[in-house]
Short mmCIF file of C-alpha atoms in Angstrom, two decimals:
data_model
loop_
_atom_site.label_atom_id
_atom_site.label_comp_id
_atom_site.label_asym_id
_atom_site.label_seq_id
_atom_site.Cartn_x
_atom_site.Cartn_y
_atom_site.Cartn_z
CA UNK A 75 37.77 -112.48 81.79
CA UNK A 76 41.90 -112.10 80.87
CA UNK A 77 44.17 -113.16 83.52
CA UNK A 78 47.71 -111.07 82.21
CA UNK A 79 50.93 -113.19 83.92
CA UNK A 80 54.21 -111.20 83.84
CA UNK A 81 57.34 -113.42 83.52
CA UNK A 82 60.68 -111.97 84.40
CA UNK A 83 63.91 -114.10 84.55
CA UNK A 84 65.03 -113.74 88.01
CA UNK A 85 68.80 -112.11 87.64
CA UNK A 86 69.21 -111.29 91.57
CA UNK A 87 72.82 -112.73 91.62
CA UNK A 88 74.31 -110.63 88.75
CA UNK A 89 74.08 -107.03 91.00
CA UNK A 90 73.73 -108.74 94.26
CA UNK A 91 70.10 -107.34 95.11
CA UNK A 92 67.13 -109.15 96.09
CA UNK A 93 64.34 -110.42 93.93
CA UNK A 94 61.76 -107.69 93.00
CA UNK A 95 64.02 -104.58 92.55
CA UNK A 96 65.09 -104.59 89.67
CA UNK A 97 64.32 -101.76 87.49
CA UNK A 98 62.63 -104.01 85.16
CA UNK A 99 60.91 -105.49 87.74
CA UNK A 100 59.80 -102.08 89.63
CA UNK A 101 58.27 -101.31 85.87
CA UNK A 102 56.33 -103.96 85.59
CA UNK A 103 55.31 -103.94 89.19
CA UNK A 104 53.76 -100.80 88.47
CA UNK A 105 51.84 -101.81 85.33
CA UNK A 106 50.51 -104.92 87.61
CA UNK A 107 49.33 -102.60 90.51
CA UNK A 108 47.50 -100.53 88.25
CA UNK A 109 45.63 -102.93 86.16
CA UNK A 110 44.39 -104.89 89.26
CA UNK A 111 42.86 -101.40 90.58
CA UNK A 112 41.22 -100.97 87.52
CA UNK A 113 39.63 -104.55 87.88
CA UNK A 114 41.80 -106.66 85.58
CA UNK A 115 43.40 -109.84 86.69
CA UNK A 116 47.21 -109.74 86.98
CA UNK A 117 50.42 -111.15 88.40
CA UNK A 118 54.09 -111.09 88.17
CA UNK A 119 56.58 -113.99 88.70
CA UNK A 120 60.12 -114.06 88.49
CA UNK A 121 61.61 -117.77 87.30
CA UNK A 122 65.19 -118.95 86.78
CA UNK A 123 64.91 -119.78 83.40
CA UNK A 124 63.25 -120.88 80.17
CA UNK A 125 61.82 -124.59 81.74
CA UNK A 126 60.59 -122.81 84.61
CA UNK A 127 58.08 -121.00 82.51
CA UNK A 128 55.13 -123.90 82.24
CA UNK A 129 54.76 -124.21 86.20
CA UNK A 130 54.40 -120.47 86.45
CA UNK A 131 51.83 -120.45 83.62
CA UNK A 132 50.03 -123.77 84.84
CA UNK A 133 49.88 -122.15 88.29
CA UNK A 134 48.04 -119.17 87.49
CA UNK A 135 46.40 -120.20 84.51
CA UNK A 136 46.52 -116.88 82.89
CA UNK A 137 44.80 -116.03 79.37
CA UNK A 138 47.94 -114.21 78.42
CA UNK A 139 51.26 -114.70 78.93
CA UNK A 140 53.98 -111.74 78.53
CA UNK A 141 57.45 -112.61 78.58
CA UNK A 142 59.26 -109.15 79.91
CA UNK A 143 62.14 -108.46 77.44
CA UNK A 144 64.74 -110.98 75.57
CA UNK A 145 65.25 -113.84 77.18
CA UNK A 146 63.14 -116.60 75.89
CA UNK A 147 64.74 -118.63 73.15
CA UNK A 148 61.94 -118.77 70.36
CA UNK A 149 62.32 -122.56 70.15
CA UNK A 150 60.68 -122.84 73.63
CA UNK A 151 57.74 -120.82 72.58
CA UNK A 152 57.04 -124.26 70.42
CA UNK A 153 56.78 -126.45 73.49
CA UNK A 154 54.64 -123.90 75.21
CA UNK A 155 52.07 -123.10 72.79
CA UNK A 156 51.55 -127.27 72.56
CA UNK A 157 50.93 -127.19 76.61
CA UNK A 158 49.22 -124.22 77.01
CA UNK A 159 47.21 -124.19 73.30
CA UNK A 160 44.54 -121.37 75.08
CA UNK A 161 46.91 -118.74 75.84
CA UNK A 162 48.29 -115.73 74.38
CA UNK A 163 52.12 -115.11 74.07
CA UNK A 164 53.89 -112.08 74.11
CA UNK A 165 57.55 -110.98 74.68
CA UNK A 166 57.86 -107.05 76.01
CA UNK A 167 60.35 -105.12 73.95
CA UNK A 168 62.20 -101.88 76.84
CA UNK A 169 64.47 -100.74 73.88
CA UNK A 170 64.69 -98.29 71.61
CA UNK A 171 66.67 -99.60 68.44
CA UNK A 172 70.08 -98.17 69.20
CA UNK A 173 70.34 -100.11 72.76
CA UNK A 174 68.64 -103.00 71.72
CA UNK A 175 71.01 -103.35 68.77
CA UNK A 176 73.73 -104.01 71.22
CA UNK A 177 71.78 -106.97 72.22
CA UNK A 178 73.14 -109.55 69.46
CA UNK A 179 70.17 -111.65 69.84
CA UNK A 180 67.31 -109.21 69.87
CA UNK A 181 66.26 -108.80 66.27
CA UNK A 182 67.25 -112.54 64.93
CA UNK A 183 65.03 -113.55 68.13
CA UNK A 184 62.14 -111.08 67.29
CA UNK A 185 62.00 -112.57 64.05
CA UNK A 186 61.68 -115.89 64.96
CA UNK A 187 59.32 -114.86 67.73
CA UNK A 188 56.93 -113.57 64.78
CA UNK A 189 57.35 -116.81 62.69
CA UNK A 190 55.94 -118.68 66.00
CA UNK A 191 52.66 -116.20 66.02
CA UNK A 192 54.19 -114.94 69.21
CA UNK A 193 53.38 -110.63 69.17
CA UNK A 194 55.97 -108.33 70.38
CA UNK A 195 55.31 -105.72 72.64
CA UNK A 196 57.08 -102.46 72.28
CA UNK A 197 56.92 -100.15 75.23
CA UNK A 198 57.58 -96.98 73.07
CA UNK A 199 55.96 -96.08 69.50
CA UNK A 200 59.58 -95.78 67.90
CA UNK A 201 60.30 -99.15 68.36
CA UNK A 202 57.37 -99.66 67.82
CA UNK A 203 57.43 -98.83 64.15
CA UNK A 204 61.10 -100.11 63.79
CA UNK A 205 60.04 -103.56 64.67
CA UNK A 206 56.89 -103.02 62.23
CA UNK A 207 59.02 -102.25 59.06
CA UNK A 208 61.41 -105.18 60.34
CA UNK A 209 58.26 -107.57 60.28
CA UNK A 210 57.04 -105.87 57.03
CA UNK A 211 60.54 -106.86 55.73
CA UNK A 212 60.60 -110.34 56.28
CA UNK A 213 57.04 -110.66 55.54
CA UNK A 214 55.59 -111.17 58.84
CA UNK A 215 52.53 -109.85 60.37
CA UNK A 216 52.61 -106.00 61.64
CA UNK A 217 49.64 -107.15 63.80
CA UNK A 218 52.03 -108.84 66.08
CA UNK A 219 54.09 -105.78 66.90
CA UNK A 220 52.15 -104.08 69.62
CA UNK A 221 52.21 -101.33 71.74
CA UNK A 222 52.42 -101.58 75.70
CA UNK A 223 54.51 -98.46 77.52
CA UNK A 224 55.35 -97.99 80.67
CA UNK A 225 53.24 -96.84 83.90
CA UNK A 226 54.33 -94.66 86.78
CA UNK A 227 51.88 -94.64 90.23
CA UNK A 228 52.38 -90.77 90.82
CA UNK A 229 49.37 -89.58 92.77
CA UNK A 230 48.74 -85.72 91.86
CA UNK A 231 47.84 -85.41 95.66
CA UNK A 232 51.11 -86.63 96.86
CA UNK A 233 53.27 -83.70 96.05
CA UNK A 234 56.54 -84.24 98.53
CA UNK A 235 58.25 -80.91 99.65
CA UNK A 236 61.89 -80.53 98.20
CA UNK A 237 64.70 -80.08 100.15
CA UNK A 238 66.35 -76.83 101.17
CA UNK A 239 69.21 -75.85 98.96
CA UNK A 240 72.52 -75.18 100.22
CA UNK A 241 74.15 -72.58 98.19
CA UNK A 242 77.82 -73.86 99.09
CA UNK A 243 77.77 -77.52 97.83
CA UNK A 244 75.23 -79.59 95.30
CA UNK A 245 74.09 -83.07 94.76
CA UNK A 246 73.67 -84.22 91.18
CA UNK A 247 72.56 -87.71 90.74
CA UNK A 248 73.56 -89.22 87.51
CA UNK A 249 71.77 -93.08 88.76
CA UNK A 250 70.84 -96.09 86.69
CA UNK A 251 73.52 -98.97 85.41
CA UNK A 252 76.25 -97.27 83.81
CA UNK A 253 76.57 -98.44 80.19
CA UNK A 254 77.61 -96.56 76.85
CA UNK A 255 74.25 -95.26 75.86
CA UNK A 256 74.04 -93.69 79.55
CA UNK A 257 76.42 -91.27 78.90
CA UNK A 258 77.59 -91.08 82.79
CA UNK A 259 81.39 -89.44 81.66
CA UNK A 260 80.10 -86.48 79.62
CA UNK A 261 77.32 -85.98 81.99
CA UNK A 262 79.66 -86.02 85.15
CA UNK A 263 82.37 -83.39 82.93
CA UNK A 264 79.10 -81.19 82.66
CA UNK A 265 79.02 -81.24 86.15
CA UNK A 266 82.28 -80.60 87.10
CA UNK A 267 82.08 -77.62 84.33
CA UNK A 268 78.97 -76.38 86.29
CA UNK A 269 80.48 -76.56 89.72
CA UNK A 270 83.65 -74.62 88.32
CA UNK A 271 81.60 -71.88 87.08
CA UNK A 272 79.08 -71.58 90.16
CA UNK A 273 81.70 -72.49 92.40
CA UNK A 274 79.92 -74.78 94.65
CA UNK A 275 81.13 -77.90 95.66
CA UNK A 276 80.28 -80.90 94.10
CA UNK A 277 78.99 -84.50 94.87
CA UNK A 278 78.59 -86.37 91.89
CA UNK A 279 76.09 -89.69 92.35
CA UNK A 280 76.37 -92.97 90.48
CA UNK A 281 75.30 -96.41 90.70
CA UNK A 282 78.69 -98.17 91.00
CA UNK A 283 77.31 -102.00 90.66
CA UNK A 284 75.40 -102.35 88.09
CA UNK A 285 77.88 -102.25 84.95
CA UNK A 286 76.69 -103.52 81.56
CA UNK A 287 77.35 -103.47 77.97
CA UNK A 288 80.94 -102.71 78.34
CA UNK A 289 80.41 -100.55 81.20
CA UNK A 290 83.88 -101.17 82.82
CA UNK A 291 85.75 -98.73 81.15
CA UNK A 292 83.20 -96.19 82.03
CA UNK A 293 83.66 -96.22 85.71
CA UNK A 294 86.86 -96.93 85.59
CA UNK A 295 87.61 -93.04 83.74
CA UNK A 296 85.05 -91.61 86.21
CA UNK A 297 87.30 -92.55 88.86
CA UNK A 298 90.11 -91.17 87.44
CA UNK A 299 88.27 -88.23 86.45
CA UNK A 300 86.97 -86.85 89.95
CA UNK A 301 90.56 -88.60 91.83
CA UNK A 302 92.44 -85.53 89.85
CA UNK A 303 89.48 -83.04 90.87
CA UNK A 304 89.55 -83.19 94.90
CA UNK A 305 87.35 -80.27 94.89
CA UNK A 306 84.66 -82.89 93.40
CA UNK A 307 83.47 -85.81 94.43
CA UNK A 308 82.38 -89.44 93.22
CA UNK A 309 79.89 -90.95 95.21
CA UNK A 310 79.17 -94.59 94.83
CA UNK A 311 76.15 -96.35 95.41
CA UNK A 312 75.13 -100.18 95.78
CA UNK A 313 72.04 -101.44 94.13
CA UNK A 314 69.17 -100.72 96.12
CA UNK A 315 65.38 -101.46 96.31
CA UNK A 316 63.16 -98.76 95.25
CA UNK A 317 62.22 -97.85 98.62
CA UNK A 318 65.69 -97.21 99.70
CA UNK A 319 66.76 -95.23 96.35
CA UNK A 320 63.52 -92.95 96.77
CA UNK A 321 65.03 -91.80 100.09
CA UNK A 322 68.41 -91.47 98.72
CA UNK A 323 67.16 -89.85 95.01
CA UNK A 324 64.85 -87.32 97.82
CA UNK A 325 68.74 -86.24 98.82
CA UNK A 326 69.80 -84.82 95.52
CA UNK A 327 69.70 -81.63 94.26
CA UNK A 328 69.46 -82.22 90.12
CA UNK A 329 68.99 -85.29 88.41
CA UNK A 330 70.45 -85.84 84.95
CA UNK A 331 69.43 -88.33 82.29
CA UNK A 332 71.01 -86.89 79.56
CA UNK A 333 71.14 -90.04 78.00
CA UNK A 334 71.50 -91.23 74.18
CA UNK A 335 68.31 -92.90 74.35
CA UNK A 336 65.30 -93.94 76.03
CA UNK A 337 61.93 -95.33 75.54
CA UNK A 338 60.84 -94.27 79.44
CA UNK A 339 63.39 -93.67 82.39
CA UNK A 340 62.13 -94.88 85.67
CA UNK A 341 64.85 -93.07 87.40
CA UNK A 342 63.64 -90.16 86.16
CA UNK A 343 60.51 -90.67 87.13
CA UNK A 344 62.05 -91.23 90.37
CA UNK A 345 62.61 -87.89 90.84
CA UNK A 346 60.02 -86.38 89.53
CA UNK A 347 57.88 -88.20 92.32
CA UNK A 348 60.49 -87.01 95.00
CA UNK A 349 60.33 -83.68 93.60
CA UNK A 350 63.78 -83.33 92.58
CA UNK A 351 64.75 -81.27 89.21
CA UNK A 352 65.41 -83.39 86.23
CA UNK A 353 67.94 -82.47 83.29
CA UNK A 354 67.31 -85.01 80.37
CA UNK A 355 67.64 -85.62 76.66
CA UNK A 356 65.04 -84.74 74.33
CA UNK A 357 64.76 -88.90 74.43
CA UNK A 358 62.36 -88.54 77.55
CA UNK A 359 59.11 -89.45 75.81
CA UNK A 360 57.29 -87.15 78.78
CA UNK A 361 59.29 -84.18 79.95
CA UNK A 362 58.87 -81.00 77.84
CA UNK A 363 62.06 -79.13 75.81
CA UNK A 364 62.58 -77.23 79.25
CA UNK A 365 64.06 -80.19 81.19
CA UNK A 366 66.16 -80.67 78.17
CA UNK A 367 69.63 -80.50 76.79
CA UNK A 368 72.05 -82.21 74.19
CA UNK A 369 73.33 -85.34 75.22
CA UNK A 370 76.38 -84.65 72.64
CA UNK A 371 77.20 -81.19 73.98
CA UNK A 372 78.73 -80.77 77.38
CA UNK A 373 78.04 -76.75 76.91
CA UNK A 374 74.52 -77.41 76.75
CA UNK A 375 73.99 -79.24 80.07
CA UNK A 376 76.62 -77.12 82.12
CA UNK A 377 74.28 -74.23 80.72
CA UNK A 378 70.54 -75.94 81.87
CA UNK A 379 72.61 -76.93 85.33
CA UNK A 380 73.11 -73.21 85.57
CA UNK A 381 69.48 -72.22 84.79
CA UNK A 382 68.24 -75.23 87.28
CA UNK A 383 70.88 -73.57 89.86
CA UNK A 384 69.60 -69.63 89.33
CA UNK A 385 65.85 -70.30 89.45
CA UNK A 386 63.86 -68.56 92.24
CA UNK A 387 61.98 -70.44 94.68
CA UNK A 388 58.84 -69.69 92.63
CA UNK A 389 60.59 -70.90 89.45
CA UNK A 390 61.41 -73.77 90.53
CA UNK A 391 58.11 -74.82 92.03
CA UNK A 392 56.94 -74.03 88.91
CA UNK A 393 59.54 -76.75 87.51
CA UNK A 394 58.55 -79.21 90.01
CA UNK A 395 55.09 -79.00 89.17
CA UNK A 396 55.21 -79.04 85.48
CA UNK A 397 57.56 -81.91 85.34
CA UNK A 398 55.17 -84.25 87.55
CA UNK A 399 52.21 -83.00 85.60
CA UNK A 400 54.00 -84.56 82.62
CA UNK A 401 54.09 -87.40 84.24
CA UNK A 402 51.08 -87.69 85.52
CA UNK A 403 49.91 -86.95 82.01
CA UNK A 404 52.09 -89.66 80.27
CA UNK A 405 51.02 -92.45 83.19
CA UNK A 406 47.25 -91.37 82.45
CA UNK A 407 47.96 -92.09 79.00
CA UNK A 408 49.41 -95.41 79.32
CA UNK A 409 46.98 -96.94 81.73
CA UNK A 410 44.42 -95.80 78.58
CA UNK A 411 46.19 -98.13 76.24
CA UNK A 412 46.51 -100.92 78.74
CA UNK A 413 42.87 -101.25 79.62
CA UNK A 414 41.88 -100.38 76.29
CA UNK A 415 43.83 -104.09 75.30
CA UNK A 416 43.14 -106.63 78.50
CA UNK A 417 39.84 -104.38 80.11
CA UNK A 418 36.20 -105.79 79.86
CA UNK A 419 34.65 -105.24 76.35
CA UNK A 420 31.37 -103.98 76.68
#
């Protein structure tokens, strides 16, 4: 019987929330849940660093071991393997290659990872292959680059009225830590574009503590940007457990993720599950070309904003229920692959 043990480094201090709401840590919550209602042994545990890793394991005694993103150092993967000779290691990959090549340890360490016989586990089938042709490269085994994507608990029975719209003001939530590949500033000038031609007021929704990847300059031009527009505004929001930004994401009107790239989007999800409207990229592995529009192109997601705006209530059911039946579909889907690995073999 596998026993699957989740390892997260516990990061709590950097964005001042508590321990288990991360969005890393919601994801892999999720994935966790579901495999233990299908009948498969598994756990999560957050630790505060690389030495902390062998109690964790000894603990639980898993059969395999998966290290969620890049924060081992492949040198301790030596020391482990020696006290814990039985076990399979794996480090999850979140990234699609753009983001992750910001991370100036990522590919030197996935490398290295290989070399030990540890697998990497992509959670989208683009990295997927990238990290395949960067194994085939340095003549490593493809076999180790694997595939496990994310899972979202969205019951089809669960379907949560939206809220009424009010014709005079909206709510556009543009959440998630605000980094370059986000794309917060051209998202938030599509919105103000929007607003301007509908001419409804505005409240524009960010996450305002959780800055990364040379972030800073970011939020610091959003402020500027909606201080010289008075008839919009920029509302800031703490980090916040995943209860708490449910009942806050329920509150908004659109959602955009018109990001450069992702491999899933829990926020996203998010709505989806609240039923709130989603505007993405065509980088959403699950939502169709309808929730889409070009992250390099203001024009197009003023234009979808309008469309999302003009629908009738019909349409817009419609909407709801076609996004979360993507979902639905995509989660399906995933919990396939991940009982298909770690489920009884008959």
């Amino acid at each position: 019987m596998k026993r699957i043990l989740f390892v997260l480094k516990s990061r709590e201090a950097a964005w001042g929330y508590s321990a288990g709401s991360s969005g890393l840590s919601n994801s892999v919550r999720f994935v966790v849940d579901m495999l233990s209602q299908r009948g498969i042994e598994a756990k999560s545990v957050e630790v505060a660093d690389n030495n902390a890793i062998d109690a964790a394991v000894t603990a639980y005694r898993p059969t395999h071991v998966i290290v969620e993103a890049f924060w081992v150092v492949p040198e301790k993967f030596d020391v482990l393997k020696t006290l814990h000779p039985t076990v399979r290691w794996l480090v999850r990959d979140h990234s699609e290659t753009p983001f992750l090549a910001n991370e100036g340890i990522a590919f030197g360490w996935t490398i290295e990872y290989l070399r030990r016989g540890v697998e990497v586990m992509c959670n989208s089938p683009r990295a997927r292959a990238d990290m395949r042709d960067v194994a085939a490269a340095c003549g490593l085994p493809e076999s180790l680059i694997t595939y496990g994507p994310n899972f979202y608990p969205c019951p089809a029975a669960r379907f949560i009225v939206p809220k009424p719209v009010n014709r005079e003001a909206i709510d556009i939530g543009c959440f998630g830590a605000v980094r370059p590949l986000k794309n917060h500033m051209a998202q938030a000038i599509a919105a103000i574009a929007f607003a301007d031609a509908a001419r409804v007021k505005l409240r524009f929704h960010v996450n305002a503590t959780r800055i990364e990847g040379n972030g800073d300059p970011i939020l610091k031009n959003l402020r500027s940007l909606f201080d010289a527009t008075p008839r919009y505004s920029l509302i800031e929001h703490d980090w916040m457990s995943h209860h708490d930004f449910l009942e806050v994401i329920r509150q908004i009107d659109v959602s955009m993720q018109v990001s450069f790239t992702e491999t899933f989007n829990i926020v996203a999800a998010d709505a989806v599950a609240m039923s709130v409207p989603v505007l993405a990229s065509p980088e959403l592995p699950w939502l169709g070309a309808y929730a889409h529009a070009l992250p390099t192109s203001t024009a197009s997601m003023a234009r979808s904003l309008m469309a999302i705006w003009n629908e009738s209530h019909a349409e817009q059911n419609a909407r709801l229920h076609r996004q979360r039946h993507e979902l639905i579909g995509y989660s399906q889907r995933s919990e396939d692959v991940w009982v298909g690995r770690f489920g009884p073999r008959f």
